[in-house]
Tab-separated table of N, CA and C in Angstrom:
chain	number	residue	atom	x	y	z
W	1	MET	N	0.840	-1.170	0.000
W	1	MET	CA	0.000	0.000	0.000
W	1	MET	C	0.896	1.248	0.000
W	2	ILE	N	0.528	2.244	-0.784
W	2	ILE	CA	1.317	3.460	-0.915
W	2	ILE	C	0.991	4.410	0.233
W	3	ASN	N	2.032	4.961	0.820
W	3	ASN	CA	1.891	5.959	1.873
W	3	ASN	C	1.355	7.243	1.232
W	4	PRO	N	0.213	7.770	1.704
W	4	PRO	CA	-0.364	8.984	1.102
W	4	PRO	C	0.591	10.189	1.143
W	5	ALA	N	1.334	10.338	2.224
W	5	ALA	CA	2.271	11.465	2.322
W	5	ALA	C	3.376	11.328	1.284
W	6	TYR	N	3.861	10.108	1.079
W	6	TYR	CA	4.889	9.868	0.071
W	6	TYR	C	4.344	10.171	-1.324
W	7	ALA	N	3.126	9.738	-1.591
W	7	ALA	CA	2.512	9.973	-2.901
W	7	ALA	C	2.325	11.463	-3.161
W	8	LEU	N	1.881	12.201	-2.153
W	8	LEU	CA	1.690	13.636	-2.304
W	8	LEU	C	3.025	14.338	-2.555
W	9	ASN	N	4.053	13.947	-1.814
W	9	ASN	CA	5.376	14.535	-2.000
W	9	ASN	C	5.900	14.241	-3.406
W	10	ALA	N	5.721	13.031	-3.883
W	10	ALA	CA	6.164	12.673	-5.231
W	10	ALA	C	5.402	13.473	-6.282
W	11	TYR	N	4.110	13.673	-6.059
W	11	TYR	CA	3.304	14.470	-6.980
W	11	TYR	C	3.805	15.907	-7.026
W	12	LYS	N	4.051	16.490	-5.845
W	12	LYS	CA	4.534	17.877	-5.791
W	12	LYS	C	5.891	18.005	-6.458
W	13	GLN	N	6.782	17.037	-6.244
W	13	GLN	CA	8.103	17.078	-6.867
W	13	GLN	C	7.973	17.014	-8.377
W	14	THR	N	7.117	16.167	-8.889
W	14	THR	CA	6.892	16.067	-10.327
W	14	THR	C	6.315	17.361	-10.867
W	15	GLN	N	5.417	17.962	-10.120
W	15	GLN	CA	4.808	19.227	-10.527
W	15	GLN	C	5.873	20.311	-10.657
W	16	VAL	N	6.798	20.395	-9.711
W	16	VAL	CA	7.877	21.386	-9.767
W	16	VAL	C	8.796	21.111	-10.948
W	17	GLU	N	9.155	19.857	-11.156
W	17	GLU	CA	10.092	19.506	-12.220
W	17	GLU	C	9.514	19.734	-13.609
W	18	THR	N	8.206	19.666	-13.754
W	18	THR	CA	7.600	19.812	-15.076
W	18	THR	C	7.057	21.213	-15.335
W	19	THR	N	7.153	22.098	-14.353
W	19	THR	CA	6.678	23.470	-14.528
W	19	THR	C	7.787	24.311	-15.127
W	20	THR	N	7.498	24.940	-16.258
W	20	THR	CA	8.500	25.774	-16.907
W	20	THR	C	8.221	27.259	-16.713
W	21	ASN	N	7.059	27.593	-16.223
W	21	ASN	CA	6.680	28.979	-16.029
W	21	ASN	C	7.205	29.461	-14.677
W	22	PRO	N	8.153	30.410	-14.674
W	22	PRO	CA	8.705	30.889	-13.400
W	22	PRO	C	7.640	31.467	-12.460
W	23	MET	N	6.627	32.095	-13.000
W	23	MET	CA	5.575	32.650	-12.148
W	23	MET	C	4.799	31.547	-11.447
W	24	GLU	N	4.615	30.433	-12.126
W	24	GLU	CA	3.925	29.302	-11.506
W	24	GLU	C	4.757	28.752	-10.345
W	25	LEU	N	6.075	28.725	-10.510
W	25	LEU	CA	6.940	28.270	-9.426
W	25	LEU	C	6.871	29.209	-8.229
W	26	ILE	N	6.808	30.503	-8.482
W	26	ILE	CA	6.695	31.473	-7.393
W	26	ILE	C	5.389	31.254	-6.626
W	27	VAL	N	4.306	31.049	-7.354
W	27	VAL	CA	3.009	30.792	-6.713
W	27	VAL	C	3.094	29.511	-5.873
W	28	MET	N	3.761	28.503	-6.397
W	28	MET	CA	3.920	27.245	-5.652
W	28	MET	C	4.746	27.464	-4.380
W	29	LEU	N	5.765	28.324	-4.458
W	29	LEU	CA	6.559	28.624	-3.264
W	29	LEU	C	5.701	29.320	-2.205
W	30	TYR	N	4.878	30.270	-2.635
W	30	TYR	CA	3.977	30.931	-1.684
W	30	TYR	C	3.031	29.914	-1.049
W	31	ASP	N	2.489	29.012	-1.860
W	31	ASP	CA	1.599	27.975	-1.326
W	31	ASP	C	2.315	27.132	-0.273
W	32	GLY	N	3.543	26.736	-0.595
W	32	GLY	CA	4.310	25.912	0.339
W	32	GLY	C	4.630	26.646	1.631
W	33	ALA	N	4.982	27.922	1.523
W	33	ALA	CA	5.296	28.706	2.717
W	33	ALA	C	4.059	28.858	3.593
W	34	MET	N	2.920	29.176	2.977
W	34	MET	CA	1.691	29.347	3.758
W	34	MET	C	1.292	28.038	4.437
W	35	GLU	N	1.390	26.947	3.716
W	35	GLU	CA	1.030	25.647	4.283
W	35	GLU	C	1.937	25.299	5.465
W	36	SER	N	3.229	25.499	5.286
W	36	SER	CA	4.179	25.176	6.355
W	36	SER	C	3.955	26.053	7.584
W	37	LEU	N	3.757	27.341	7.358
W	37	LEU	CA	3.560	28.242	8.488
W	37	LEU	C	2.230	27.993	9.189
W	38	ASP	N	1.209	27.610	8.435
W	38	ASP	CA	-0.065	27.260	9.052
W	38	ASP	C	0.107	26.047	9.970
W	39	LYS	N	0.868	25.059	9.510
W	39	LYS	CA	1.132	23.876	10.344
W	39	LYS	C	1.981	24.247	11.559
W	40	ALA	N	2.914	25.186	11.388
W	40	ALA	CA	3.733	25.630	12.519
W	40	ALA	C	2.864	26.320	13.569
W	41	ALA	N	1.951	27.179	13.121
W	41	ALA	CA	1.067	27.875	14.057
W	41	ALA	C	0.182	26.880	14.804
W	42	ALA	N	-0.327	25.893	14.084
W	42	ALA	CA	-1.153	24.871	14.734
W	42	ALA	C	-0.331	24.086	15.760
W	43	ALA	N	0.910	23.773	15.422
W	43	ALA	CA	1.783	23.050	16.352
W	43	ALA	C	2.088	23.894	17.583
W	44	MET	N	2.205	25.211	17.406
W	44	MET	CA	2.405	26.098	18.559
W	44	MET	C	1.220	25.990	19.505
W	45	MET	N	0.017	26.009	18.935
W	45	MET	CA	-1.195	25.940	19.758
W	45	MET	C	-1.274	24.606	20.509
W	46	MET	N	-0.793	23.555	19.866
W	46	MET	CA	-0.848	22.215	20.469
W	46	MET	C	0.382	21.905	21.325
W	47	LYS	N	1.322	22.868	21.372
W	47	LYS	CA	2.563	22.710	22.133
W	47	LYS	C	3.371	21.499	21.663
W	48	GLU	N	3.395	21.314	20.339
W	48	GLU	CA	4.153	20.223	19.727
W	48	GLU	C	5.457	20.795	19.176
W	49	LEU	N	6.468	20.877	20.042
W	49	LEU	CA	7.721	21.540	19.712
W	49	LEU	C	8.425	20.969	18.471
W	50	PRO	N	8.607	19.653	18.359
W	50	PRO	CA	9.314	19.140	17.170
W	50	PRO	C	8.581	19.455	15.859
W	51	VAL	N	7.258	19.405	15.889
W	51	VAL	CA	6.459	19.707	14.699
W	51	VAL	C	6.588	21.187	14.365
W	52	LYS	N	6.500	22.027	15.386
W	52	LYS	CA	6.646	23.472	15.191
W	52	LYS	C	7.978	23.790	14.534
W	53	ILE	N	9.042	23.231	15.065
W	53	ILE	CA	10.382	23.500	14.532
W	53	ILE	C	10.493	23.041	13.085
W	54	LYS	N	9.963	21.871	12.790
W	54	LYS	CA	10.018	21.333	11.422
W	54	LYS	C	9.373	22.305	10.434
W	55	TYR	N	8.188	22.779	10.764
W	55	TYR	CA	7.455	23.623	9.825
W	55	TYR	C	7.930	25.081	9.823
W	56	ILE	N	8.448	25.554	10.942
W	56	ILE	CA	9.077	26.881	10.946
W	56	ILE	C	10.289	26.840	10.014
W	57	ASP	N	11.110	25.814	10.157
W	57	ASP	CA	12.307	25.681	9.311
W	57	ASP	C	11.933	25.612	7.834
W	58	LYS	N	10.906	24.850	7.530
W	58	LYS	CA	10.481	24.714	6.136
W	58	LYS	C	9.953	26.048	5.595
W	59	GLY	N	9.124	26.739	6.376
W	59	GLY	CA	8.603	28.037	5.954
W	59	GLY	C	9.712	29.052	5.742
W	60	LEU	N	10.671	29.086	6.675
W	60	LEU	CA	11.802	30.001	6.524
W	60	LEU	C	12.625	29.679	5.286
W	61	ALA	N	12.846	28.404	5.030
W	61	ALA	CA	13.633	27.998	3.853
W	61	ALA	C	12.957	28.459	2.565
W	62	ILE	N	11.648	28.360	2.509
W	62	ILE	CA	10.927	28.782	1.307
W	62	ILE	C	11.012	30.299	1.137
W	63	ILE	N	10.852	31.039	2.217
W	63	ILE	CA	10.957	32.499	2.114
W	63	ILE	C	12.374	32.907	1.733
W	64	GLU	N	13.365	32.198	2.263
W	64	GLU	CA	14.751	32.475	1.879
W	64	GLU	C	14.968	32.178	0.388
W	65	GLU	N	14.312	31.160	-0.126
W	65	GLU	CA	14.411	30.862	-1.559
W	65	GLU	C	13.777	31.977	-2.381
W	66	LEU	N	12.638	32.475	-1.936
W	66	LEU	CA	12.015	33.618	-2.612
W	66	LEU	C	12.949	34.828	-2.575
W	67	LEU	N	13.565	35.056	-1.452
W	67	LEU	CA	14.512	36.163	-1.298
W	67	LEU	C	15.698	36.000	-2.246
W	68	ASN	N	16.248	34.801	-2.307
W	68	ASN	CA	17.410	34.540	-3.161
W	68	ASN	C	17.081	34.611	-4.646
W	69	SER	N	15.813	34.451	-4.982
W	69	SER	CA	15.425	34.470	-6.396
W	69	SER	C	15.185	35.884	-6.920
W	70	LEU	N	15.217	36.878	-6.035
W	70	LEU	CA	14.990	38.255	-6.480
W	70	LEU	C	16.130	38.726	-7.382
W	71	ASN	N	15.750	39.509	-8.395
W	71	ASN	CA	16.719	40.090	-9.317
W	71	ASN	C	16.516	41.596	-9.295
W	72	ALA	N	17.416	42.285	-8.574
W	72	ALA	CA	17.268	43.732	-8.396
W	72	ALA	C	17.382	44.478	-9.718
W	73	GLU	N	18.207	43.984	-10.629
W	73	GLU	CA	18.349	44.659	-11.929
W	73	GLU	C	17.063	44.591	-12.730
W	74	ALA	N	16.485	43.415	-12.809
W	74	ALA	CA	15.267	43.244	-13.604
W	74	ALA	C	14.038	43.773	-12.860
W	75	GLY	N	14.018	43.606	-11.533
W	75	GLY	CA	12.833	43.962	-10.765
W	75	GLY	C	12.810	45.378	-10.240
W	76	GLY	N	13.962	46.026	-10.218
W	76	GLY	CA	14.026	47.412	-9.772
W	76	GLY	C	13.484	47.627	-8.374
W	77	GLU	N	12.691	48.665	-8.220
W	77	GLU	CA	12.155	49.066	-6.921
W	77	GLU	C	11.269	47.972	-6.308
W	78	ILE	N	10.518	47.269	-7.131
W	78	ILE	CA	9.642	46.211	-6.610
W	78	ILE	C	10.472	45.101	-5.969
W	79	ALA	N	11.569	44.739	-6.614
W	79	ALA	CA	12.435	43.702	-6.050
W	79	ALA	C	13.009	44.148	-4.710
W	80	LEU	N	13.375	45.410	-4.602
W	80	LEU	CA	13.914	45.931	-3.334
W	80	LEU	C	12.845	45.938	-2.245
W	81	GLN	N	11.613	46.272	-2.611
W	81	GLN	CA	10.522	46.253	-1.636
W	81	GLN	C	10.214	44.822	-1.194
W	82	LEU	N	10.239	43.889	-2.133
W	82	LEU	CA	10.034	42.482	-1.778
W	82	LEU	C	11.151	41.995	-0.866
W	83	GLU	N	12.375	42.416	-1.148
W	83	GLU	CA	13.506	42.032	-0.302
W	83	GLU	C	13.266	42.493	1.142
W	84	ASP	N	12.861	43.743	1.302
W	84	ASP	CA	12.564	44.261	2.641
W	84	ASP	C	11.441	43.471	3.310
W	85	LEU	N	10.419	43.150	2.541
W	85	LEU	CA	9.287	42.405	3.082
W	85	LEU	C	9.701	40.984	3.489
W	86	TYR	N	10.501	40.326	2.668
W	86	TYR	CA	10.969	38.976	3.014
W	86	TYR	C	11.836	39.000	4.275
W	87	PHE	N	12.710	40.018	4.401
W	87	PHE	CA	13.515	40.128	5.617
W	87	PHE	C	12.626	40.358	6.835
W	88	TYR	N	11.596	41.175	6.671
W	88	TYR	CA	10.643	41.399	7.750
W	88	TYR	C	9.972	40.082	8.141
W	89	MET	N	9.549	39.308	7.154
W	89	MET	CA	8.897	38.026	7.429
W	89	MET	C	9.826	37.089	8.186
W	90	ILE	N	11.070	37.013	7.749
W	90	ILE	CA	12.040	36.136	8.413
W	90	ILE	C	12.213	36.559	9.871
W	91	LYS	N	12.323	37.860	10.104
W	91	LYS	CA	12.482	38.368	11.472
W	91	LYS	C	11.252	38.030	12.318
W	92	GLU	N	10.067	38.266	11.780
W	92	GLU	CA	8.834	38.018	12.537
W	92	GLU	C	8.623	36.528	12.812
W	93	ILE	N	8.949	35.691	11.856
W	93	ILE	CA	8.820	34.238	12.073
W	93	ILE	C	9.784	33.794	13.163
W	94	THR	N	10.981	34.339	13.133
W	94	THR	CA	11.972	34.002	14.161
W	94	THR	C	11.485	34.435	15.537
W	95	LEU	N	10.955	35.649	15.634
W	95	LEU	CA	10.421	36.128	16.904
W	95	LEU	C	9.213	35.299	17.354
W	96	ALA	N	8.364	34.934	16.405
W	96	ALA	CA	7.201	34.096	16.731
W	96	ALA	C	7.646	32.740	17.245
W	97	ASN	N	8.688	32.210	16.662
W	97	ASN	CA	9.221	30.919	17.084
W	97	ASN	C	9.737	31.005	18.516
W	98	ILE	N	10.465	32.055	18.820
W	98	ILE	CA	11.038	32.220	20.159
W	98	ILE	C	9.938	32.388	21.208
W	99	SER	N	8.924	33.184	20.875
W	99	SER	CA	7.872	33.487	21.850
W	99	SER	C	6.643	32.592	21.736
W	100	ASN	N	6.690	31.635	20.815
W	100	ASN	CA	5.540	30.753	20.576
W	100	ASN	C	4.266	31.554	20.353
W	101	ASP	N	4.345	32.483	19.410
W	101	ASP	CA	3.227	33.380	19.118
W	101	ASP	C	2.612	33.036	17.757
W	102	PRO	N	1.551	32.235	17.751
W	102	PRO	CA	0.944	31.856	16.475
W	102	PRO	C	0.315	33.033	15.732
W	103	GLU	N	-0.038	34.105	16.448
W	103	GLU	CA	-0.629	35.267	15.772
W	103	GLU	C	0.383	35.957	14.867
W	104	LYS	N	1.646	36.004	15.274
W	104	LYS	CA	2.687	36.554	14.399
W	104	LYS	C	2.805	35.710	13.127
W	105	ILE	N	2.700	34.411	13.296
W	105	ILE	CA	2.767	33.504	12.142
W	105	ILE	C	1.566	33.749	11.235
W	106	ARG	N	0.400	33.885	11.805
W	106	ARG	CA	-0.808	34.109	10.999
W	106	ARG	C	-0.730	35.441	10.242
W	107	HIS	N	-0.105	36.443	10.847
W	107	HIS	CA	0.098	37.726	10.161
W	107	HIS	C	0.974	37.534	8.919
W	108	ILE	N	2.014	36.738	9.037
W	108	ILE	CA	2.895	36.473	7.895
W	108	ILE	C	2.136	35.695	6.820
W	109	ILE	N	1.292	34.783	7.228
W	109	ILE	CA	0.487	34.025	6.260
W	109	ILE	C	-0.408	34.979	5.469
W	110	VAL	N	-0.995	35.957	6.137
W	110	VAL	CA	-1.838	36.952	5.448
W	110	VAL	C	-1.017	37.715	4.412
W	111	LEU	N	0.189	38.125	4.782
W	111	LEU	CA	1.062	38.833	3.830
W	111	LEU	C	1.409	37.953	2.638
W	112	LEU	N	1.745	36.697	2.907
W	112	LEU	CA	2.072	35.767	1.826
W	112	LEU	C	0.877	35.550	0.902
W	113	LYS	N	-0.309	35.467	1.486
W	113	LYS	CA	-1.520	35.274	0.682
W	113	LYS	C	-1.741	36.462	-0.248
W	114	GLU	N	-1.533	37.674	0.256
W	114	GLU	CA	-1.696	38.864	-0.579
W	114	GLU	C	-0.678	38.883	-1.716
W	115	LEU	N	0.558	38.526	-1.409
W	115	LEU	CA	1.584	38.466	-2.456
W	115	LEU	C	1.258	37.389	-3.482
W	116	ARG	N	0.795	36.238	-2.998
W	116	ARG	CA	0.433	35.149	-3.910
W	116	ARG	C	-0.666	35.606	-4.871
W	117	GLU	N	-1.678	36.265	-4.328
W	117	GLU	CA	-2.780	36.739	-5.164
W	117	GLU	C	-2.283	37.725	-6.222
W	118	ALA	N	-1.323	38.568	-5.851
W	118	ALA	CA	-0.756	39.511	-6.821
W	118	ALA	C	-0.026	38.767	-7.937
W	119	TRP	N	0.756	37.749	-7.577
W	119	TRP	CA	1.459	36.976	-8.610
W	119	TRP	C	0.492	36.216	-9.509
W	120	VAL	N	-0.563	35.689	-8.935
W	120	VAL	CA	-1.575	34.980	-9.740
W	120	VAL	C	-2.204	35.967	-10.726
W	121	HIS	N	-2.513	37.158	-10.253
W	121	HIS	CA	-3.100	38.176	-11.138
W	121	HIS	C	-2.138	38.516	-12.278
W	122	ILE	N	-0.872	38.722	-11.947
W	122	ILE	CA	0.134	39.032	-12.985
W	122	ILE	C	0.231	37.876	-13.977
W	123	ARG	N	0.310	36.660	-13.457
W	123	ARG	CA	0.412	35.469	-14.326
W	123	ARG	C	-0.781	35.376	-15.267
W	124	ASN	N	-1.963	35.646	-14.750
W	124	ASN	CA	-3.173	35.511	-15.555
W	124	ASN	C	-3.344	36.619	-16.580
W	125	THR	N	-2.668	37.746	-16.384
W	125	THR	CA	-2.802	38.853	-17.343
W	125	THR	C	-1.760	38.777	-18.450
W	126	LEU	N	-0.789	37.916	-18.305
W	126	LEU	CA	0.238	37.797	-19.359
W	126	LEU	C	-0.186	36.851	-20.461
């Protein structure tokens, strides 16, 4: 019998490998960050430290990937504003992790959702 988590992970990996549209990859990164941070916030509420750490680390890694993918030359002022926002998110997630504050995490999820919606809009208008 196939492990559902393994099957889902394999599906997501295949989806990433077969996606050629960079905007689609960005949207997928936002989805992954929101999902991970939502699980981290839930783990905070349940006082499940190992689970919280796992998903905080995953969410931070995804935001760091978004940060590393910025191109200041091509993106200009928008790229610089995104850079500031990503650094803010990293700082707030770190503080939320230290203080076990799921509301800080939920605030970051709201920001990520707004950014995701903007990228979806841009993707759909091209």
